[in-house]
PDB file of C-alpha atoms in Angstrom:
ATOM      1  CA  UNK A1425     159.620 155.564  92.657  1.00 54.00           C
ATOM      2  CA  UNK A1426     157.169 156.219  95.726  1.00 60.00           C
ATOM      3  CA  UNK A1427     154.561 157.887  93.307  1.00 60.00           C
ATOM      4  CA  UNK A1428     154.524 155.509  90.831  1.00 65.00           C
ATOM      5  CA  UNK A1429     154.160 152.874  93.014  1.00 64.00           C
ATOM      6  CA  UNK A1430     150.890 154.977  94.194  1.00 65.00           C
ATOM      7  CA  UNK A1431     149.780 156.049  91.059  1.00 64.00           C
ATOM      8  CA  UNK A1432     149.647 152.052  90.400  1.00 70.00           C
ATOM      9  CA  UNK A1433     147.816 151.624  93.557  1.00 70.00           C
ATOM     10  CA  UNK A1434     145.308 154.014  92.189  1.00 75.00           C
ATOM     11  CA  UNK A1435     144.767 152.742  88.928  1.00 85.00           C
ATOM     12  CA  UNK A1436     144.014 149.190  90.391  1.00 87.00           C
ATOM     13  CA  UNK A1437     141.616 151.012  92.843  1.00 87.00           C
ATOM     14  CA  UNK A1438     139.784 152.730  89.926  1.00 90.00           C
ATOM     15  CA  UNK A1439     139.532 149.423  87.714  1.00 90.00           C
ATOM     16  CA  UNK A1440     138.304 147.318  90.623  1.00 91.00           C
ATOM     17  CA  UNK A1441     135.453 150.423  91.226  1.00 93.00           C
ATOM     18  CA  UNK A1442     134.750 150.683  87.548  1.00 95.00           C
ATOM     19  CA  UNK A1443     134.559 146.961  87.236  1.00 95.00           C
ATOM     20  CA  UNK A1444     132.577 146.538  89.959  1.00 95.00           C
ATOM     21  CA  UNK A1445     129.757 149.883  88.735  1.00 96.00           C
ATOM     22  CA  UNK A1446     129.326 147.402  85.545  1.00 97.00           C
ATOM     23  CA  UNK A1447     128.728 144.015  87.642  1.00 96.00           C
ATOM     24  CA  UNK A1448     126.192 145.911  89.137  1.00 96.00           C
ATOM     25  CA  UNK A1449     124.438 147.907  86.387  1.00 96.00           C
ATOM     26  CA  UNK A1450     124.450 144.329  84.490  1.00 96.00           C
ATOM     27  CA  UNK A1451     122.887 142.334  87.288  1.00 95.00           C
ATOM     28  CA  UNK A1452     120.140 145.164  87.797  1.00 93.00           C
ATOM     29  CA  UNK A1453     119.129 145.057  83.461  1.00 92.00           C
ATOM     30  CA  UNK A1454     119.167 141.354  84.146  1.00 91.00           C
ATOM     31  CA  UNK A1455     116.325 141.445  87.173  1.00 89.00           C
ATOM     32  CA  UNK A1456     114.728 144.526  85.325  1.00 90.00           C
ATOM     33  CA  UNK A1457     114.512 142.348  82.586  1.00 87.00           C
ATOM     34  CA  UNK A1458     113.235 139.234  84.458  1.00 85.00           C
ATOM     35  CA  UNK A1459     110.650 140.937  86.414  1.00 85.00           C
ATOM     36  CA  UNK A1460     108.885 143.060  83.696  1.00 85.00           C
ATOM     37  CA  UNK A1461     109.923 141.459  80.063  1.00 80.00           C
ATOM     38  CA  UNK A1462     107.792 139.065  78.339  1.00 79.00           C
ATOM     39  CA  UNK A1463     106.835 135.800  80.392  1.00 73.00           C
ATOM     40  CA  UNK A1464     106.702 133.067  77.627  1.00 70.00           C
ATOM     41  CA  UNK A1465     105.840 130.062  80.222  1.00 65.00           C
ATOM     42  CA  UNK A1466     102.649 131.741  81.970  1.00 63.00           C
ATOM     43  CA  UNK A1467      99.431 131.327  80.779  1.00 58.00           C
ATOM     44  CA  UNK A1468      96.996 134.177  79.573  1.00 55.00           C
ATOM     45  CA  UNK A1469      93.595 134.109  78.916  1.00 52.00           C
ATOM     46  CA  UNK A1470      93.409 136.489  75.871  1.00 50.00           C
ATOM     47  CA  UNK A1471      96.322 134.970  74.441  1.00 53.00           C
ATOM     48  CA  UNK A1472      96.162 133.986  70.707  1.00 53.00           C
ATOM     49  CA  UNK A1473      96.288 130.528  69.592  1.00 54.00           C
ATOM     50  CA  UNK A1474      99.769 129.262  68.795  1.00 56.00           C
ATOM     51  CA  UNK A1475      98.706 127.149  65.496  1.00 55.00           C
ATOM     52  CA  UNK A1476      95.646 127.670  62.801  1.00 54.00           C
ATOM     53  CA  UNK A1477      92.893 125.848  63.908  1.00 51.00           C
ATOM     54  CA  UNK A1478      93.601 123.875  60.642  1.00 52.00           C
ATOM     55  CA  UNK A1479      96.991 122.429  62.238  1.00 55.00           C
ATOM     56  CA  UNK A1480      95.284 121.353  65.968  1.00 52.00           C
ATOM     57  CA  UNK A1481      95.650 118.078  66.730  1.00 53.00           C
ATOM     58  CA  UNK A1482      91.965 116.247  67.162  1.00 55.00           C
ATOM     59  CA  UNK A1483      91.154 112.946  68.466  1.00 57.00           C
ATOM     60  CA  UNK A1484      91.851 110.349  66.082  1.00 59.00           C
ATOM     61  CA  UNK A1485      89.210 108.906  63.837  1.00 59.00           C
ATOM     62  CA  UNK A1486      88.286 105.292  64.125  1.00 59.00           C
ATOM     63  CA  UNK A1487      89.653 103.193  60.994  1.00 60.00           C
ATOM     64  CA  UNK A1488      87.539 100.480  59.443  1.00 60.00           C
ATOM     65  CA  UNK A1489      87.004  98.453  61.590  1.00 58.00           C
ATOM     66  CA  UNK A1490      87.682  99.616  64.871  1.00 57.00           C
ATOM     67  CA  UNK A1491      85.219 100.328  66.722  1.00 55.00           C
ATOM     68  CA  UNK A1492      83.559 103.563  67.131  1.00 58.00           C
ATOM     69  CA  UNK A1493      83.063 104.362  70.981  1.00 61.00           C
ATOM     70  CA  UNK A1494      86.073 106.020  72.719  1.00 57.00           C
ATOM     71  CA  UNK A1495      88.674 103.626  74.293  1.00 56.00           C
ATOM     72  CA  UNK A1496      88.153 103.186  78.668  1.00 59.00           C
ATOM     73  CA  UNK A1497      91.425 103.052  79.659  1.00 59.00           C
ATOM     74  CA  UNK A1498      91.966 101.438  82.776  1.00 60.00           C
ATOM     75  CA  UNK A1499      95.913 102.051  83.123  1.00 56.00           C
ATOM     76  CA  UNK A1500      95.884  99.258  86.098  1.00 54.00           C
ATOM     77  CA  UNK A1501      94.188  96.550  84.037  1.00 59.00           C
ATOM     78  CA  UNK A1502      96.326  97.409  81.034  1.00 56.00           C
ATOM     79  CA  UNK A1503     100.014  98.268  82.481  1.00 55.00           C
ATOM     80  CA  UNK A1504     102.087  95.314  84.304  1.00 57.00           C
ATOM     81  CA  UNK A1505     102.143  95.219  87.923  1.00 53.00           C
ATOM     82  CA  UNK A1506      98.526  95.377  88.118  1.00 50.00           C
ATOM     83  CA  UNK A1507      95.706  92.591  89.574  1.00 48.00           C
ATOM     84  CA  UNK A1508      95.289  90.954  86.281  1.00 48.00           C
ATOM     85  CA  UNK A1509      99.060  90.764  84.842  1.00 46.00           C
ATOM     86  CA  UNK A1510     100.017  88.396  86.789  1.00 46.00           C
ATOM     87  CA  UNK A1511      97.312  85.529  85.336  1.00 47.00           C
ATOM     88  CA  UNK A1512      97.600  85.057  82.106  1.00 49.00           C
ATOM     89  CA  UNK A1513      96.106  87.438  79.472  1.00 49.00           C
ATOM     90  CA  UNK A1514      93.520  85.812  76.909  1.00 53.00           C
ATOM     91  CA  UNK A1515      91.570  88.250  75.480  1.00 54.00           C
ATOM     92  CA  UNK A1516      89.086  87.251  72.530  1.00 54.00           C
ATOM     93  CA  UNK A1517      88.383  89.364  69.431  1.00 56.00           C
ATOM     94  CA  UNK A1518      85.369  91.765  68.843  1.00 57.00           C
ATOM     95  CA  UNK A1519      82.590  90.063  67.288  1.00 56.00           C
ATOM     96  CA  UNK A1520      82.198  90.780  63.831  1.00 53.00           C
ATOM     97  CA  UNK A1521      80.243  88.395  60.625  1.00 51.00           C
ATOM     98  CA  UNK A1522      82.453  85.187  60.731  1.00 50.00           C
ATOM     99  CA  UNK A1523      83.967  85.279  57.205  1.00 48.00           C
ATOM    100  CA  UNK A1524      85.949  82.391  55.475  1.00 57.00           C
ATOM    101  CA  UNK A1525      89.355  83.683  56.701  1.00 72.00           C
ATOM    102  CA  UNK A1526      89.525  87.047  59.232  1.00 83.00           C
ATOM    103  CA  UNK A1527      92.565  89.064  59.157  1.00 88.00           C
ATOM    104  CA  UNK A1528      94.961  89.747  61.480  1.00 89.00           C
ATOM    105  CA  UNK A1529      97.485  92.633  62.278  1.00 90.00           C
ATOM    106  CA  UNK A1530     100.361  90.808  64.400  1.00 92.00           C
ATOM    107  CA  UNK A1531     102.364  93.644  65.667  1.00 93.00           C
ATOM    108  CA  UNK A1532     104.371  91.685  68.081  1.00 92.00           C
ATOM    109  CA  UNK A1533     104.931  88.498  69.646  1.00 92.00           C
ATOM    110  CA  UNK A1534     106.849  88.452  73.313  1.00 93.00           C
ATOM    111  CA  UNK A1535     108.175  85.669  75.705  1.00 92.00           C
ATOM    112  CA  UNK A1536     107.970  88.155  78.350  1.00 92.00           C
ATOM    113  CA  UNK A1537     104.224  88.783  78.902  1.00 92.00           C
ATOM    114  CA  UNK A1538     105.110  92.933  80.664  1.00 92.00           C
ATOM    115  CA  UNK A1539     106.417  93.230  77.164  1.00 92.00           C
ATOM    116  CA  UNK A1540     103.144  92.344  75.442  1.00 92.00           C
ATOM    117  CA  UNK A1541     101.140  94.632  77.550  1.00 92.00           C
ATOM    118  CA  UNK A1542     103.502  97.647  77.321  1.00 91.00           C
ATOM    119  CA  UNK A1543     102.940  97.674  73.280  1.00 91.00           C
ATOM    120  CA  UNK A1544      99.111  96.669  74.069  1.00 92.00           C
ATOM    121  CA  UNK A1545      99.561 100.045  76.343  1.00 90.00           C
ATOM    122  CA  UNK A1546     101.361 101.689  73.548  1.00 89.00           C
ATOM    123  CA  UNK A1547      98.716 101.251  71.028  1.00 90.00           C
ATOM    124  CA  UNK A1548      96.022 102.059  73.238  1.00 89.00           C
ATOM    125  CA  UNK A1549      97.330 105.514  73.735  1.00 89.00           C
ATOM    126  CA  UNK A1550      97.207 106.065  70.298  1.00 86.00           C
ATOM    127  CA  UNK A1551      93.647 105.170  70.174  1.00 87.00           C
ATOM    128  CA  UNK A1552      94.173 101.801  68.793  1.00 88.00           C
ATOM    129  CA  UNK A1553      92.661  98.336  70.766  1.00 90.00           C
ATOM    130  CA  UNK A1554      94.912  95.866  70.559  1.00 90.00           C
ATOM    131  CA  UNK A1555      94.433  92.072  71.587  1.00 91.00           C
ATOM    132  CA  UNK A1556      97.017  89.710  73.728  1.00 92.00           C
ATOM    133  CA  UNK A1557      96.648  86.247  72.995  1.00 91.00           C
ATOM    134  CA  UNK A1558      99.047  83.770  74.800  1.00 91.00           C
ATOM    135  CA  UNK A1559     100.023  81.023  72.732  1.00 90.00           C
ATOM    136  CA  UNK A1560     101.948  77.736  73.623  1.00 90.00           C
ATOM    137  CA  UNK A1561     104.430  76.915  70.515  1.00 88.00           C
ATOM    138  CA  UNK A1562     105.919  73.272  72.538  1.00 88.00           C
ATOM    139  CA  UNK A1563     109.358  73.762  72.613  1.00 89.00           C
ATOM    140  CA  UNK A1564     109.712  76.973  72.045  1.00 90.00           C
ATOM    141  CA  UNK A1565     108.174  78.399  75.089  1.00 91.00           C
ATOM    142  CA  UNK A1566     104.567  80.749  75.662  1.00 93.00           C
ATOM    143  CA  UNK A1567     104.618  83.510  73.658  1.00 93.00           C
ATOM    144  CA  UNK A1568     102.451  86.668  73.617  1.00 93.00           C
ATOM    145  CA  UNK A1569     101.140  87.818  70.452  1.00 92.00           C
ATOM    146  CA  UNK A1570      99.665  91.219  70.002  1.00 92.00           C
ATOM    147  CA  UNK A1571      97.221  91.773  67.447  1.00 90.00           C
ATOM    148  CA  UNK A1572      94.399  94.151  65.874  1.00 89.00           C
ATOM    149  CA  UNK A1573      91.598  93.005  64.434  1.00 84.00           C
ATOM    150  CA  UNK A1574      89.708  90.612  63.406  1.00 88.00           C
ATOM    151  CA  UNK A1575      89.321  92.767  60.126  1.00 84.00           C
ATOM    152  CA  UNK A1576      86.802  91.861  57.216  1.00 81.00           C
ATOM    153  CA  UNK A1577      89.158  92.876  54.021  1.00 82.00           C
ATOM    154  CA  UNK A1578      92.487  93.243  53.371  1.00 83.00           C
ATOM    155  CA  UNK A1579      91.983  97.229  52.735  1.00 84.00           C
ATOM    156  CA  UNK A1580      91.063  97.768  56.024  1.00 82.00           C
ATOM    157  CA  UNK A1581      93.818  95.882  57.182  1.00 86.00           C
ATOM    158  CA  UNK A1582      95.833  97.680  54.761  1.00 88.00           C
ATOM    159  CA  UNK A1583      94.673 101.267  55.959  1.00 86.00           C
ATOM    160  CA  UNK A1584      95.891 100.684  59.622  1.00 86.00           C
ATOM    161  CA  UNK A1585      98.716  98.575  58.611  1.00 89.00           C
ATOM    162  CA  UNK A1586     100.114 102.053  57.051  1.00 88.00           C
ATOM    163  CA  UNK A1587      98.798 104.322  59.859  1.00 88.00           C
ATOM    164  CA  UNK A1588     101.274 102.190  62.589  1.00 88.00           C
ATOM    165  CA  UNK A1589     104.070 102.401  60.013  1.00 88.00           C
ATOM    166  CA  UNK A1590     103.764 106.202  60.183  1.00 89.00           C
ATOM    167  CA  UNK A1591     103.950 105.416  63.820  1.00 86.00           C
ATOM    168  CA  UNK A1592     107.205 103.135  63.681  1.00 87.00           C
ATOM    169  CA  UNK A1593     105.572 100.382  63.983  1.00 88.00           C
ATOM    170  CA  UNK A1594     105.824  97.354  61.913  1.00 90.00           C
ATOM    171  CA  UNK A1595     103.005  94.962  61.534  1.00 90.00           C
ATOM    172  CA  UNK A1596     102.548  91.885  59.772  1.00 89.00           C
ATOM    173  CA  UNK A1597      98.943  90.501  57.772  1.00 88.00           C
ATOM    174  CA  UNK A1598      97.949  87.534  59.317  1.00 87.00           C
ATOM    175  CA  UNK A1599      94.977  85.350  58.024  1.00 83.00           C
ATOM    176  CA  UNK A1600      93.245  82.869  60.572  1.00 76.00           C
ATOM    177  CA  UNK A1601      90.645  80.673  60.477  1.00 48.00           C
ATOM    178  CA  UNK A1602      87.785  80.539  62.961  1.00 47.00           C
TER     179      UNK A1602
END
């Protein structure tokens, strides 16, 4: 009974050694591994490009019309919170040939005016100017409409229109008088 009891003893002794030879020989492929495998999140110079040149992303194209000059983005003008959020915003339309009727993309119309100017923000990062007009409807309350435009035919409208539905955003033709 006394050498069992020791040959037990040994057994455990050998097992915890073993056991502990593969913790180690594990944790040292892991830091081998870290230190000189492949590094997919640092930057080289000589490295080729991840997608065709076909498949980059480019600045996007002005539609009919928008206009043609890059957006200035003044993020403290735009976003609420800024000098100018707190008056009201009444912005008036690019000046274009005064037509019959001009036509309107409304993309959204807001009670809250920090609502307005988010989507205005929204659009303007995807290259689009939008418009906030603030309009008193009586007893409904002030709202803020959003809108693109004025455009001078319904294609161009049209062309957009389908560009912010690829987008996920839904806007509605709108036809105003001057």
């Amino acid at each position: 009974m006394h050498s069992t009891a020791r040959s037990q003893r040994g057994n455990t002794l050998v097992g915890l050694v073993i056991g502990l030879l593969i913790g180690v020989l594990i944790a040292a492929a892991v830091a081998i591994y870290i230190n000189f495998g492949p590094k997919p999140f640092t930057e080289e110079k000589n490295r080729a490009p991840a997608r065709p040149a076909a498949q980059r992303s480019t600045p996007p194209t002005p539609l009919p019309g928008q206009p043609a000059e890059k957006p200035k983005l003044d993020f403290y003008r735009i976003l609420p919170g800024g000098e100018s959020a707190s008056a009201p915003t009444i912005t008036s339309p690019p000046k274009e040939p005064v037509a019959s009727q001009q036509i309107y993309l409304q993309v959204g119309s807001f009670q809250n005016p920090a609502d307005a100017d988010n989507l205005k923000a929204r659009l303007a990062m995807s290259g689009i100017e939008a418009n906030v007009q603030r309009v008193d409807l009586g007893t409904k309350g002030i709202y803020h409409r959003v809108r693109l435009g004025p455009y001078a035919s319904a294609d161009a409208a049209e062309g957009l229109r389908a560009r912010l539905a690829t987008e996920g955003l839904e806007a509605t033709k709108v036809k105003a008088t001057p």
